[in-house]
């Protein structure tokens, strides 16, 4: 069971101190999140190029990162700027204009916030006991009803109800703590 | 008064019947304990629903409905440049273009001898203490590993350079090679500086360097360097 939040705090502090290895750790941890964000606005063929620029920029301005803030949010903020730069330089303006309009407006910021939130939810889910995480993932990601979960796992309906309720309580505590710290 | 804590998830997901919802509402209006439970459940429910609706590939990457993000691209060029800059070299004004970065060098699985540090009883490293070990597999060429504090420096400059589709990866393994811990990639200059907590090194007994395909995250099975320290 990995504590992603603790790992991100450690990575952020080392990045702020200028440790090159922290950039690689940041990439392993946040690379998928940044790719998901870029893929929504940048043509697929350009995503890898922009991704490289984002993480080099993360290193170049690492002293500006405040370890008290969300590393996810800070890195996605850089990704948004680099994506905007990239789209404005593209020659196929018909494609670029739509993407630029979306990413430079509220949509770009809201999407970044949603992705940061989703990544926090993933991290919090990973902190749950397996039995609680299992029923929650079946309910929210596979669309199972509680009765269907009981059938699938061959456990009483009452057990599904209790595990789900306890899991949601714990998940809320983890998420509220994450936001509070950052 | 019977609390409804275990029924709150069904209220939020729409599984509860009309009569159950109305009965729960009546109870919630007069029960501070269940009101608090409801607040927490709403936070979790809203978070899960938002994540699944707007970012399924982030929150549920293994699920069938989530579009797979694919493996992470190889950024070893960027990391190597960053290490050079951190060590005092002037920043290079270069553009990383994946398509233009294809090198002509072929992957040559030359063997190697690896020098590794000895750990003292406390688990911390003794700076500069190296031990040359026998080559692994077909290895013939040496590399050097030095651990100071929680940082491992790898000098594999005598290994053949790899093309853009491959890279060297450093691992810790146990004696039986049944468990592996990835430490990180070696840059295209065949050097690396990697974080390695003493507590992690203490759990393993050997260092290996493998040849990986670009974007390959799991162990390739092709190691060219190995040395035991534990």
XYZ file of C-alpha atoms in Angstrom:
412
model
C 0.000 0.000 0.000
C 1.703 3.194 -1.148
C 1.286 6.566 0.470
C 1.411 8.697 -2.662
C 0.841 11.913 -0.734
C 3.864 11.337 1.495
C 5.942 10.432 -1.557
C 4.886 13.637 -3.330
C 5.789 15.744 -0.321
C 9.244 14.134 -0.271
C 9.703 14.596 -4.020
C 8.607 18.214 -3.832
C 11.029 19.024 -1.033
C 13.938 17.360 -2.859
C 12.991 19.080 -6.092
C 12.948 22.444 -4.334
C 16.451 21.703 -3.025
C 17.619 21.016 -6.569
C 18.170 17.249 -6.438
C 18.149 15.952 -10.043
C 16.881 12.541 -8.967
C 13.729 14.218 -7.642
C 12.825 15.199 -11.201
C 12.927 11.557 -12.282
C 10.788 10.596 -9.299
C 8.372 13.389 -10.158
C 8.178 12.083 -13.704
C 7.470 8.515 -12.611
C 4.784 9.707 -10.210
C 3.163 12.523 -12.173
C 4.076 11.631 -15.769
C 0.810 9.765 -16.443
C -1.203 12.657 -15.024
C 0.606 15.218 -17.180
C 0.205 13.009 -20.247
C -3.530 12.724 -19.615
C -3.779 16.501 -19.434
C -1.685 17.178 -22.532
C -3.534 14.523 -24.547
C -6.747 16.515 -24.147
C -5.362 19.565 -25.953
C -2.155 18.737 -27.811
C -2.173 16.563 -30.976
C -1.114 13.028 -30.087
C 2.022 13.234 -32.217
C 3.222 16.246 -30.201
C 2.414 15.036 -26.676
C 5.819 13.470 -26.049
C 7.650 16.573 -27.222
C 5.609 18.861 -24.977
C 5.947 16.380 -22.107
C 9.730 16.682 -22.324
C 9.529 20.467 -22.271
C 7.204 20.377 -19.264
C 9.563 18.324 -17.126
C 12.611 20.281 -18.196
C 10.713 23.425 -17.222
C 9.842 21.811 -13.872
C 13.575 21.459 -13.299
C 14.482 24.897 -14.642
C 12.144 26.680 -12.222
C 12.359 24.190 -9.362
C 13.396 26.897 -6.900
C 10.021 28.577 -7.384
C 8.131 25.524 -6.137
C 6.685 26.044 -2.675
C 6.751 22.649 -0.888
C 3.663 23.745 1.015
C 1.592 23.698 -2.168
C 0.298 20.833 -4.289
C 3.069 19.439 -6.478
C 0.403 18.027 -8.803
C -1.207 21.423 -9.265
C 2.138 23.186 -9.768
C 3.315 20.716 -12.408
C -0.020 20.794 -14.248
C 0.152 24.599 -14.221
C 3.470 24.358 -16.054
C 1.976 21.778 -18.422
C -0.846 24.163 -19.244
C 1.564 26.988 -20.078
C 3.792 24.801 -22.220
C 0.764 23.367 -24.043
C -0.520 26.880 -24.771
C 2.918 27.903 -26.086
C 3.020 24.832 -28.279
C -0.461 25.296 -29.715
C 0.152 28.959 -30.502
C 3.260 28.050 -32.466
C 1.550 25.388 -34.531
C 1.019 26.236 -38.170
C -2.220 24.324 -38.629
C -4.144 27.159 -37.026
C -7.591 25.660 -37.560
C -6.821 22.824 -35.186
C -4.768 24.964 -32.865
C -7.337 27.748 -32.424
C -9.944 25.411 -30.978
C -7.467 23.862 -28.596
C -5.994 27.222 -27.591
C -9.448 28.631 -26.919
C -10.263 25.700 -24.653
C -7.029 25.454 -22.714
C -6.522 29.184 -22.151
C -10.017 29.670 -20.755
C -11.731 28.297 -17.692
C -11.919 24.879 -19.318
C -8.140 24.469 -19.215
C -7.925 25.395 -15.565
C -10.956 23.336 -14.575
C -9.636 20.294 -16.416
C -6.327 20.632 -14.590
C -8.178 20.872 -11.268
C -10.291 17.825 -12.118
C -7.229 15.769 -13.018
C -5.413 16.798 -9.848
C -8.495 15.834 -7.846
C -8.800 12.483 -9.645
C -5.155 11.721 -8.961
C -5.701 12.524 -5.293
C -8.695 10.164 -5.270
C -6.545 7.421 -6.815
C -3.899 7.976 -4.155
C -6.496 7.885 -1.376
C -8.065 4.703 -2.774
C -4.668 3.043 -2.675
C -4.524 3.801 1.035
C -7.776 1.965 1.802
C -7.859 -1.611 3.087
C -8.219 -3.969 0.135
C -11.681 -5.191 1.182
C -13.044 -1.633 1.287
C -11.308 -0.525 -1.913
C -12.660 -3.549 -3.769
C -16.346 -2.824 -3.132
C -15.927 0.897 -3.834
C -14.162 0.302 -7.150
C -16.827 -2.166 -8.245
C -19.549 0.332 -7.345
C -18.042 3.472 -8.840
C -15.859 2.244 -11.702
C -17.678 -0.923 -12.798
C -21.220 0.295 -12.099
C -22.226 -2.624 -9.865
C -25.132 -2.316 -7.445
C -24.525 -3.496 -3.896
C -26.571 -6.621 -4.603
C -24.429 -7.359 -7.660
C -21.255 -6.844 -5.620
C -22.544 -9.285 -3.005
C -23.186 -11.861 -5.736
C -19.840 -11.270 -7.441
C -17.831 -11.574 -4.244
C -20.099 -14.219 -2.661
C -20.514 -12.218 0.538
C -23.669 -11.061 2.394
C -25.305 -7.815 1.273
C -24.898 -6.457 4.789
C -21.127 -6.927 4.527
C -21.059 -4.996 1.261
C -23.035 -2.161 2.883
C -20.713 -1.978 5.871
C -17.491 -2.144 3.832
C -18.752 0.522 1.439
C -19.855 2.867 4.205
C -16.591 2.459 6.140
C -14.571 2.843 2.964
C -16.302 6.078 1.995
C -15.802 7.518 5.476
C -12.110 6.675 5.381
C -11.719 7.958 1.847
C -13.304 11.288 2.803
C -10.917 11.616 5.728
C -7.914 10.997 3.501
C -9.094 13.449 0.847
C -9.933 16.197 3.318
C -6.556 15.730 4.965
C -4.805 15.945 1.608
C -6.475 19.216 0.708
C -5.880 20.564 4.187
C -2.151 19.912 4.058
C -1.752 21.392 0.624
C -33.189 5.194 17.172
C -31.583 3.072 14.465
C -28.774 4.822 12.630
C -28.603 4.625 8.844
C -24.826 4.892 8.331
C -24.576 1.703 6.267
C -27.454 2.808 4.026
C -25.976 6.201 3.103
C -24.010 4.901 0.073
C -27.198 3.435 -1.425
C -28.958 6.766 -0.930
C -26.244 8.550 -2.883
C -26.030 6.097 -5.760
C -29.781 5.880 -6.321
C -30.140 2.259 -5.287
C -32.437 3.003 -2.349
C -36.199 2.787 -2.854
C -38.536 5.758 -2.473
C -39.691 4.574 0.957
C -36.076 4.056 2.091
C -35.094 7.551 0.944
C -38.021 9.203 2.731
C -37.399 7.239 5.931
C -33.707 8.127 5.814
C -34.555 11.807 5.299
C -36.788 11.802 8.346
C -34.034 10.179 10.419
C -31.294 12.495 9.141
C -33.198 15.635 10.140
C -32.963 14.697 13.802
C -29.715 12.681 14.040
C -26.460 14.710 14.294
C -24.335 11.537 14.149
C -25.775 10.409 10.829
C -25.609 13.976 9.514
C -21.849 13.945 10.062
C -21.571 10.556 8.385
C -23.564 11.906 5.450
C -21.196 14.860 5.052
C -18.190 12.541 4.797
C -20.005 10.207 2.425
C -20.894 13.144 0.171
C -17.238 14.204 0.015
C -16.156 10.696 -0.996
C -19.083 10.153 -3.368
C -18.561 13.489 -5.132
C -14.811 12.846 -5.433
C -15.274 9.367 -6.892
C -18.034 10.474 -9.260
C -16.074 13.482 -10.520
C -12.956 11.403 -11.049
C -14.832 8.679 -12.910
C -16.723 11.173 -15.068
C -13.882 13.538 -15.987
C -10.672 11.527 -15.588
C -11.356 7.765 -15.697
C -7.892 7.080 -17.098
C -6.390 8.681 -13.988
C -8.573 7.241 -11.257
C -9.271 3.809 -12.724
C -6.473 3.106 -15.208
C -6.926 -0.657 -14.978
C -10.635 -0.658 -15.677
C -12.003 -1.579 -19.082
C -13.898 1.708 -19.433
C -10.762 3.751 -18.884
C -8.763 4.619 -21.943
C -5.231 3.398 -21.299
C -2.686 6.182 -21.120
C 0.086 3.992 -22.483
C 3.625 3.651 -21.201
C 5.586 6.712 -20.204
C 7.940 8.048 -22.890
C 11.661 7.825 -22.260
C 12.936 11.162 -20.916
C 16.477 9.988 -20.187
C 17.884 12.758 -22.410
C 16.183 15.354 -20.260
C 17.333 13.718 -17.032
C 20.922 13.424 -18.270
C 20.914 17.102 -19.212
C 19.518 18.020 -15.809
C 22.214 16.024 -14.047
C 24.875 17.782 -16.080
C 23.423 21.160 -15.199
C 23.171 20.235 -11.526
C 26.811 19.211 -11.490
C 27.855 22.651 -12.729
C 27.879 22.264 -16.481
C 26.385 25.127 -18.448
C 22.822 24.542 -19.610
C 22.743 23.412 -23.185
C 20.404 25.321 -25.461
C 19.000 22.338 -27.185
C 15.648 21.123 -28.371
C 14.638 17.633 -27.483
C 12.969 16.162 -30.470
C 12.048 12.545 -30.092
C 11.983 11.944 -33.803
C 15.395 13.527 -34.275
C 16.981 11.761 -31.356
C 17.408 8.402 -33.036
C 21.018 7.351 -32.629
C 22.820 5.005 -34.951
C 24.391 2.902 -32.259
C 23.221 -0.658 -32.120
C 22.383 -2.414 -28.910
C 25.353 -4.522 -28.084
C 24.917 -6.663 -25.052
C 28.495 -6.472 -23.985
C 29.166 -7.959 -20.638
C 30.588 -6.208 -17.717
C 32.152 -6.238 -14.347
C 30.515 -4.084 -11.755
C 32.098 -2.457 -8.773
C 29.786 -1.976 -5.845
C 30.060 -0.486 -2.431
C 30.149 -2.347 0.822
C 27.639 -1.409 3.448
C 28.633 -1.076 7.047
C 26.584 -2.436 9.931
C 24.370 0.624 10.190
C 23.232 0.271 6.616
C 24.923 3.448 5.430
C 27.572 3.338 2.789
C 31.325 3.686 3.104
C 32.291 6.303 0.515
C 34.658 5.018 -2.132
C 34.601 1.445 -0.955
C 34.314 -0.573 -4.133
C 34.371 -4.253 -4.840
C 34.973 -5.613 -8.323
C 32.780 -8.575 -9.108
C 32.592 -11.199 -11.800
C 30.742 -10.348 -14.994
C 27.096 -11.318 -15.217
C 25.842 -13.430 -18.084
C 27.938 -12.507 -21.140
C 29.343 -9.420 -19.506
C 32.926 -8.372 -20.060
C 33.034 -4.618 -19.533
C 33.154 -2.941 -16.105
C 31.116 -0.194 -14.585
C 31.428 1.569 -11.260
C 28.853 2.263 -8.622
C 29.441 4.496 -5.630
C 27.005 5.182 -2.842
C 27.367 8.238 -0.659
C 24.605 8.930 1.796
C 21.371 8.152 0.011
C 22.728 8.753 -3.478
C 24.113 6.159 -5.862
C 26.379 7.295 -8.655
C 26.753 4.990 -11.611
C 29.622 5.324 -14.074
C 28.919 2.961 -16.950
C 30.808 4.936 -19.580
C 32.672 1.851 -20.728
C 29.444 0.166 -21.714
C 28.355 0.551 -25.324
C 26.035 3.455 -26.006
C 22.480 2.401 -26.746
C 20.247 3.645 -29.508
C 17.225 5.801 -28.783
C 15.000 2.741 -28.508
C 16.855 1.309 -25.507
C 18.275 2.400 -22.186
C 20.098 0.964 -19.187
C 18.166 0.578 -15.931
C 19.655 0.063 -12.456
C 17.999 -2.411 -10.080
C 18.479 -3.824 -6.610
C 17.839 -7.559 -6.360
C 17.919 -10.232 -3.710
C 20.373 -13.122 -3.790
C 17.951 -15.459 -5.510
C 16.905 -12.795 -8.055
C 13.294 -13.320 -7.006
C 12.599 -9.670 -6.165
C 13.728 -6.479 -7.840
C 13.562 -2.805 -6.938
C 13.953 -0.283 -9.797
C 16.334 2.560 -8.944
C 16.227 4.474 -12.201
C 17.493 4.888 -15.718
C 21.057 5.587 -16.789
C 21.328 8.588 -19.103
C 22.535 8.427 -22.667
C 25.963 9.496 -21.430
C 25.958 6.197 -19.490
C 26.072 7.980 -16.147
C 23.434 8.211 -13.461
C 22.896 9.680 -10.036
C 20.041 7.925 -8.301
C 18.375 8.134 -4.876
C 18.819 4.962 -2.836
C 17.777 5.031 0.822
C 19.973 2.851 3.049
C 16.839 1.110 4.310
C 16.043 -0.020 0.770
C 19.586 -1.191 0.046
C 19.501 -3.187 3.264
C 16.553 -5.193 1.943
C 18.443 -6.380 -1.124
C 21.790 -7.975 -1.805
C 22.859 -7.073 -5.308
C 22.903 -4.366 -7.949
C 22.001 -5.151 -11.536
C 21.939 -3.108 -14.702
C 19.589 -4.240 -17.438
C 19.003 -3.218 -21.027
C 15.415 -2.018 -21.422
C 13.379 -1.147 -24.439
C 12.170 2.464 -24.532
C 8.979 2.871 -22.508
C 9.467 -0.556 -20.915
C 8.776 -0.246 -17.210
C 9.049 -3.885 -16.092
C 12.318 -5.806 -15.923
C 13.429 -6.841 -19.434
C 15.231 -9.975 -18.307
C 18.446 -8.821 -20.018
C 20.989 -7.837 -17.374
C 24.533 -6.886 -18.356
C 25.947 -5.971 -14.948
C 25.551 -7.565 -11.533
C 27.372 -7.367 -8.267
C 26.441 -8.469 -4.783
C 27.009 -6.335 -1.737
C 24.987 -8.094 0.929
